PDB file of C-alpha atoms in Angstrom:
ATOM      1  CA  UNK A1327     139.119-169.099 181.348  1.00 53.00           C
ATOM      2  CA  UNK A1328     135.900-167.930 179.666  1.00 68.00           C
ATOM      3  CA  UNK A1329     134.677-168.950 176.225  1.00 63.00           C
ATOM      4  CA  UNK A1330     135.532-165.551 174.728  1.00 59.00           C
ATOM      5  CA  UNK A1331     139.109-165.825 175.954  1.00 68.00           C
ATOM      6  CA  UNK A1332     139.526-169.183 174.177  1.00 71.00           C
ATOM      7  CA  UNK A1333     138.514-167.778 170.765  1.00 70.00           C
ATOM      8  CA  UNK A1334     141.535-166.303 168.964  1.00 76.00           C
ATOM      9  CA  UNK A1335     141.460-162.677 167.771  1.00 76.00           C
ATOM     10  CA  UNK A1336     140.614-159.291 169.128  1.00 78.00           C
ATOM     11  CA  UNK A1337     137.433-158.480 171.055  1.00 77.00           C
ATOM     12  CA  UNK A1338     135.968-156.787 167.953  1.00 84.00           C
ATOM     13  CA  UNK A1339     136.562-159.889 165.846  1.00 81.00           C
ATOM     14  CA  UNK A1340     135.005-162.075 168.531  1.00 78.00           C
ATOM     15  CA  UNK A1341     131.879-159.880 168.732  1.00 82.00           C
ATOM     16  CA  UNK A1342     131.652-159.774 164.921  1.00 83.00           C
ATOM     17  CA  UNK A1343     131.862-163.564 164.826  1.00 82.00           C
ATOM     18  CA  UNK A1344     129.127-163.977 167.422  1.00 82.00           C
ATOM     19  CA  UNK A1345     126.899-161.448 165.609  1.00 84.00           C
ATOM     20  CA  UNK A1346     127.472-163.227 162.281  1.00 84.00           C
ATOM     21  CA  UNK A1347     126.527-166.543 163.885  1.00 85.00           C
ATOM     22  CA  UNK A1348     123.291-165.136 165.332  1.00 84.00           C
ATOM     23  CA  UNK A1349     122.547-163.414 162.016  1.00 84.00           C
ATOM     24  CA  UNK A1350     122.863-166.749 160.182  1.00 87.00           C
ATOM     25  CA  UNK A1351     120.648-168.502 162.740  1.00 82.00           C
ATOM     26  CA  UNK A1352     118.015-165.761 162.382  1.00 82.00           C
ATOM     27  CA  UNK A1353     118.253-165.947 158.583  1.00 81.00           C
ATOM     28  CA  UNK A1354     117.733-169.724 158.608  1.00 77.00           C
ATOM     29  CA  UNK A1355     114.739-169.401 160.946  1.00 75.00           C
ATOM     30  CA  UNK A1356     113.185-166.644 158.819  1.00 75.00           C
ATOM     31  CA  UNK A1357     113.703-168.730 155.669  1.00 75.00           C
ATOM     32  CA  UNK A1358     112.100-171.727 157.315  1.00 69.00           C
ATOM     33  CA  UNK A1359     109.142-169.629 158.503  1.00 65.00           C
ATOM     34  CA  UNK A1360     108.640-168.285 154.962  1.00 64.00           C
ATOM     35  CA  UNK A1361     108.837-171.798 153.520  1.00 65.00           C
ATOM     36  CA  UNK A1362     106.271-173.148 155.975  1.00 59.00           C
ATOM     37  CA  UNK A1363     104.081-170.072 155.401  1.00 59.00           C
ATOM     38  CA  UNK A1364     104.090-170.755 151.665  1.00 56.00           C
ATOM     39  CA  UNK A1365     103.112-174.365 152.358  1.00 59.00           C
ATOM     40  CA  UNK A1366     100.260-173.202 154.581  1.00 58.00           C
ATOM     41  CA  UNK A1367      98.987-170.913 151.832  1.00 61.00           C
ATOM     42  CA  UNK A1368      99.168-173.788 149.337  1.00 59.00           C
ATOM     43  CA  UNK A1369      97.342-176.030 151.780  1.00 68.00           C
ATOM     44  CA  UNK A1370      94.661-173.399 152.327  1.00 76.00           C
ATOM     45  CA  UNK A1371      94.167-173.115 148.561  1.00 78.00           C
ATOM     46  CA  UNK A1372      93.878-176.900 148.329  1.00 81.00           C
ATOM     47  CA  UNK A1373      91.325-176.946 151.174  1.00 85.00           C
ATOM     48  CA  UNK A1374      89.216-174.358 149.361  1.00 86.00           C
ATOM     49  CA  UNK A1375      89.446-176.126 146.009  1.00 88.00           C
ATOM     50  CA  UNK A1376      88.625-179.531 147.507  1.00 89.00           C
ATOM     51  CA  UNK A1377      85.684-178.010 149.377  1.00 90.00           C
ATOM     52  CA  UNK A1378      84.446-176.558 146.101  1.00 92.00           C
ATOM     53  CA  UNK A1379      84.461-180.069 144.638  1.00 94.00           C
ATOM     54  CA  UNK A1380      81.712-181.032 147.088  1.00 94.00           C
ATOM     55  CA  UNK A1381      79.628-178.073 145.982  1.00 95.00           C
ATOM     56  CA  UNK A1382      80.289-178.813 142.304  1.00 96.00           C
ATOM     57  CA  UNK A1383      79.150-182.413 142.766  1.00 97.00           C
ATOM     58  CA  UNK A1384      75.885-181.290 144.343  1.00 97.00           C
ATOM     59  CA  UNK A1385      75.411-178.702 141.601  1.00 97.00           C
ATOM     60  CA  UNK A1386      75.794-181.269 138.824  1.00 97.00           C
ATOM     61  CA  UNK A1387      73.280-183.574 140.514  1.00 97.00           C
ATOM     62  CA  UNK A1388      70.891-180.637 141.005  1.00 97.00           C
ATOM     63  CA  UNK A1389      71.158-179.577 137.352  1.00 97.00           C
ATOM     64  CA  UNK A1390      70.463-183.134 136.217  1.00 96.00           C
ATOM     65  CA  UNK A1391      67.401-183.332 138.446  1.00 95.00           C
ATOM     66  CA  UNK A1392      66.171-179.988 137.125  1.00 95.00           C
ATOM     67  CA  UNK A1393      66.725-181.138 133.546  1.00 94.00           C
ATOM     68  CA  UNK A1394      64.809-184.342 134.258  1.00 92.00           C
ATOM     69  CA  UNK A1395      61.867-182.487 135.766  1.00 90.00           C
ATOM     70  CA  UNK A1396      61.678-179.537 133.349  1.00 90.00           C
ATOM     71  CA  UNK A1397      61.595-180.571 129.679  1.00 88.00           C
ATOM     72  CA  UNK A1398      61.212-176.943 128.560  1.00 92.00           C
ATOM     73  CA  UNK A1399      64.630-175.991 129.990  1.00 94.00           C
ATOM     74  CA  UNK A1400      66.252-179.380 129.492  1.00 93.00           C
ATOM     75  CA  UNK A1401      68.576-178.525 126.590  1.00 93.00           C
ATOM     76  CA  UNK A1402      69.915-175.396 128.329  1.00 96.00           C
ATOM     77  CA  UNK A1403      70.381-177.269 131.605  1.00 96.00           C
ATOM     78  CA  UNK A1404      72.233-180.102 129.861  1.00 96.00           C
ATOM     79  CA  UNK A1405      74.638-177.559 128.368  1.00 96.00           C
ATOM     80  CA  UNK A1406      75.228-176.300 131.921  1.00 97.00           C
ATOM     81  CA  UNK A1407      75.813-179.886 133.075  1.00 97.00           C
ATOM     82  CA  UNK A1408      78.413-180.428 130.330  1.00 96.00           C
ATOM     83  CA  UNK A1409      80.138-177.204 131.327  1.00 97.00           C
ATOM     84  CA  UNK A1410      80.020-178.172 135.030  1.00 97.00           C
ATOM     85  CA  UNK A1411      81.492-181.619 134.280  1.00 97.00           C
ATOM     86  CA  UNK A1412      84.367-180.064 132.323  1.00 96.00           C
ATOM     87  CA  UNK A1413      84.919-177.518 135.086  1.00 95.00           C
ATOM     88  CA  UNK A1414      84.960-180.299 137.686  1.00 96.00           C
ATOM     89  CA  UNK A1415      87.537-182.283 135.721  1.00 95.00           C
ATOM     90  CA  UNK A1416      89.795-179.228 135.326  1.00 94.00           C
ATOM     91  CA  UNK A1417      89.493-178.409 139.020  1.00 91.00           C
ATOM     92  CA  UNK A1418      90.329-181.999 139.956  1.00 92.00           C
ATOM     93  CA  UNK A1419      93.408-181.821 137.719  1.00 91.00           C
ATOM     94  CA  UNK A1420      94.428-178.487 139.267  1.00 88.00           C
ATOM     95  CA  UNK A1421      93.992-179.882 142.755  1.00 87.00           C
ATOM     96  CA  UNK A1422      96.022-182.951 141.897  1.00 85.00           C
ATOM     97  CA  UNK A1423      98.884-181.125 140.141  1.00 84.00           C
ATOM     98  CA  UNK A1424      98.827-177.876 142.125  1.00 78.00           C
ATOM     99  CA  UNK A1425      99.506-174.320 141.027  1.00 72.00           C
ATOM    100  CA  UNK A1426     102.569-172.523 142.423  1.00 70.00           C
ATOM    101  CA  UNK A1427     101.299-169.123 141.250  1.00 72.00           C
ATOM    102  CA  UNK A1428      98.162-169.321 143.380  1.00 70.00           C
ATOM    103  CA  UNK A1429      99.654-171.108 145.561  1.00 75.00           C
ATOM    104  CA  UNK A1430      97.786-174.381 145.695  1.00 75.00           C
ATOM    105  CA  UNK A1431      99.371-177.764 146.313  1.00 74.00           C
ATOM    106  CA  UNK A1432      99.035-181.046 148.131  1.00 79.00           C
ATOM    107  CA  UNK A1433     101.839-182.789 150.000  1.00 74.00           C
ATOM    108  CA  UNK A1434     103.868-185.167 147.854  1.00 71.00           C
ATOM    109  CA  UNK A1435     102.937-188.350 149.735  1.00 71.00           C
ATOM    110  CA  UNK A1436     101.006-189.723 152.650  1.00 87.00           C
ATOM    111  CA  UNK A1437      97.316-189.868 153.515  1.00 91.00           C
ATOM    112  CA  UNK A1438      96.416-186.741 151.526  1.00 90.00           C
ATOM    113  CA  UNK A1439      97.774-188.174 148.258  1.00 90.00           C
ATOM    114  CA  UNK A1440      96.165-191.542 148.956  1.00 94.00           C
ATOM    115  CA  UNK A1441      92.768-189.912 149.508  1.00 95.00           C
ATOM    116  CA  UNK A1442      93.246-187.721 146.427  1.00 93.00           C
ATOM    117  CA  UNK A1443      93.916-190.852 144.371  1.00 94.00           C
ATOM    118  CA  UNK A1444      90.753-192.418 145.798  1.00 96.00           C
ATOM    119  CA  UNK A1445      88.656-189.349 144.960  1.00 96.00           C
ATOM    120  CA  UNK A1446      90.040-189.253 141.398  1.00 96.00           C
ATOM    121  CA  UNK A1447      89.410-192.979 140.967  1.00 97.00           C
ATOM    122  CA  UNK A1448      85.781-192.737 142.119  1.00 97.00           C
ATOM    123  CA  UNK A1449      85.215-189.659 139.964  1.00 97.00           C
ATOM    124  CA  UNK A1450      86.717-191.231 136.831  1.00 96.00           C
ATOM    125  CA  UNK A1451      85.196-194.687 137.224  1.00 97.00           C
ATOM    126  CA  UNK A1452      81.828-193.989 138.800  1.00 96.00           C
ATOM    127  CA  UNK A1453      80.698-190.399 139.070  1.00 97.00           C
ATOM    128  CA  UNK A1454      81.655-188.893 135.701  1.00 96.00           C
ATOM    129  CA  UNK A1455      80.392-191.916 133.702  1.00 97.00           C
ATOM    130  CA  UNK A1456      77.149-191.943 135.708  1.00 96.00           C
ATOM    131  CA  UNK A1457      76.585-188.217 135.157  1.00 97.00           C
ATOM    132  CA  UNK A1458      77.386-188.492 131.436  1.00 96.00           C
ATOM    133  CA  UNK A1459      75.058-191.479 131.058  1.00 94.00           C
ATOM    134  CA  UNK A1460      72.272-189.449 132.626  1.00 95.00           C
ATOM    135  CA  UNK A1461      72.929-186.607 130.176  1.00 95.00           C
ATOM    136  CA  UNK A1462      72.585-189.116 127.322  1.00 93.00           C
ATOM    137  CA  UNK A1463      69.353-190.494 128.776  1.00 92.00           C
ATOM    138  CA  UNK A1464      67.923-187.003 129.074  1.00 92.00           C
ATOM    139  CA  UNK A1465      68.669-186.388 125.401  1.00 90.00           C
ATOM    140  CA  UNK A1466      66.456-189.339 124.471  1.00 85.00           C
ATOM    141  CA  UNK A1467      63.170-188.071 122.997  1.00 79.00           C
ATOM    142  CA  UNK A1468      60.831-190.534 124.725  1.00 79.00           C
ATOM    143  CA  UNK A1469      62.012-191.297 128.211  1.00 76.00           C
ATOM    144  CA  UNK A1470      59.847-193.306 130.570  1.00 83.00           C
ATOM    145  CA  UNK A1471      59.334-191.590 133.940  1.00 80.00           C
ATOM    146  CA  UNK A1472      60.051-194.844 135.775  1.00 85.00           C
ATOM    147  CA  UNK A1473      63.495-195.160 134.175  1.00 84.00           C
ATOM    148  CA  UNK A1474      64.147-191.496 134.842  1.00 86.00           C
ATOM    149  CA  UNK A1475      63.272-191.794 138.547  1.00 90.00           C
ATOM    150  CA  UNK A1476      65.457-194.877 138.870  1.00 91.00           C
ATOM    151  CA  UNK A1477      68.412-193.096 137.279  1.00 91.00           C
ATOM    152  CA  UNK A1478      67.953-190.054 139.515  1.00 93.00           C
ATOM    153  CA  UNK A1479      67.845-192.312 142.574  1.00 94.00           C
ATOM    154  CA  UNK A1480      71.076-193.999 141.494  1.00 95.00           C
ATOM    155  CA  UNK A1481      72.738-190.618 141.029  1.00 96.00           C
ATOM    156  CA  UNK A1482      71.546-189.493 144.453  1.00 96.00           C
ATOM    157  CA  UNK A1483      72.979-192.633 146.055  1.00 97.00           C
ATOM    158  CA  UNK A1484      76.282-192.234 144.206  1.00 97.00           C
ATOM    159  CA  UNK A1485      76.563-188.597 145.295  1.00 97.00           C
ATOM    160  CA  UNK A1486      75.867-189.635 148.903  1.00 97.00           C
ATOM    161  CA  UNK A1487      78.762-192.097 148.694  1.00 97.00           C
ATOM    162  CA  UNK A1488      81.138-189.778 146.837  1.00 97.00           C
ATOM    163  CA  UNK A1489      80.821-186.510 148.757  1.00 97.00           C
ATOM    164  CA  UNK A1490      82.050-188.050 152.059  1.00 97.00           C
ATOM    165  CA  UNK A1491      85.196-189.171 150.190  1.00 97.00           C
ATOM    166  CA  UNK A1492      85.780-185.579 149.079  1.00 96.00           C
ATOM    167  CA  UNK A1493      85.124-184.471 152.648  1.00 96.00           C
ATOM    168  CA  UNK A1494      87.769-186.939 153.870  1.00 96.00           C
ATOM    169  CA  UNK A1495      90.194-185.356 151.408  1.00 94.00           C
ATOM    170  CA  UNK A1496      89.426-181.912 152.840  1.00 93.00           C
ATOM    171  CA  UNK A1497      89.929-183.282 156.383  1.00 93.00           C
ATOM    172  CA  UNK A1498      93.270-184.871 155.453  1.00 91.00           C
ATOM    173  CA  UNK A1499      94.485-181.590 153.954  1.00 88.00           C
ATOM    174  CA  UNK A1500      93.330-179.716 157.056  1.00 88.00           C
ATOM    175  CA  UNK A1501      95.188-182.184 159.302  1.00 88.00           C
ATOM    176  CA  UNK A1502      98.347-181.819 157.233  1.00 85.00           C
ATOM    177  CA  UNK A1503      97.985-178.042 157.251  1.00 81.00           C
ATOM    178  CA  UNK A1504      97.534-178.017 161.040  1.00 81.00           C
ATOM    179  CA  UNK A1505     100.780-179.976 161.448  1.00 79.00           C
ATOM    180  CA  UNK A1506     102.574-177.464 159.210  1.00 69.00           C
ATOM    181  CA  UNK A1507     101.064-174.622 161.222  1.00 67.00           C
ATOM    182  CA  UNK A1508     102.344-176.200 164.434  1.00 58.00           C
ATOM    183  CA  UNK A1509     105.835-176.446 162.937  1.00 52.00           C
ATOM    184  CA  UNK A1510     105.701-172.798 161.903  1.00 52.00           C
ATOM    185  CA  UNK A1511     104.481-171.659 165.316  1.00 54.00           C
ATOM    186  CA  UNK A1512     107.236-173.633 167.011  1.00 51.00           C
ATOM    187  CA  UNK A1513     109.837-172.100 164.732  1.00 50.00           C
ATOM    188  CA  UNK A1514     108.723-168.487 165.163  1.00 50.00           C
ATOM    189  CA  UNK A1515     108.149-168.463 168.942  1.00 52.00           C
TER     190      UNK A1515
END
């Protein structure tokens, strides 16, 4: 006795039942593929935003160096630094909280969140205060070149320590995104 003969009802009802089952399976797989696709887009947005944080860090350090070396443009450059610091903070907040409209988001837990917490901690406790202190120093009317060079060296060293942490964040997001991509490819093959 075949499987179709064991199912009660007419042949039409049996075929309708089988078609409905396959339709539901296809619907679930399509829904899962769309869900994973949305996650991949959010991960890609997070990768881009985190990568921009590296560039923003270098830009702030560059503007501070320019302000230190060019007293004629110093006040304008310091305004740019203030704007860049505010922009960095907003971008860090966006990266941390995500934006479903964009989409941009990080996974809820795991190595990505741990690295994001590390990046935020270093930014809040070392980088932002160091950059702001340099802005204050550059607003001092009589600044000794020796002190200025020392401060610029400290900023350079801090940037060299911080940017690899941001890079690790980008790498963690890329790893997570690759795993999601694998899951999507498995589902849609």
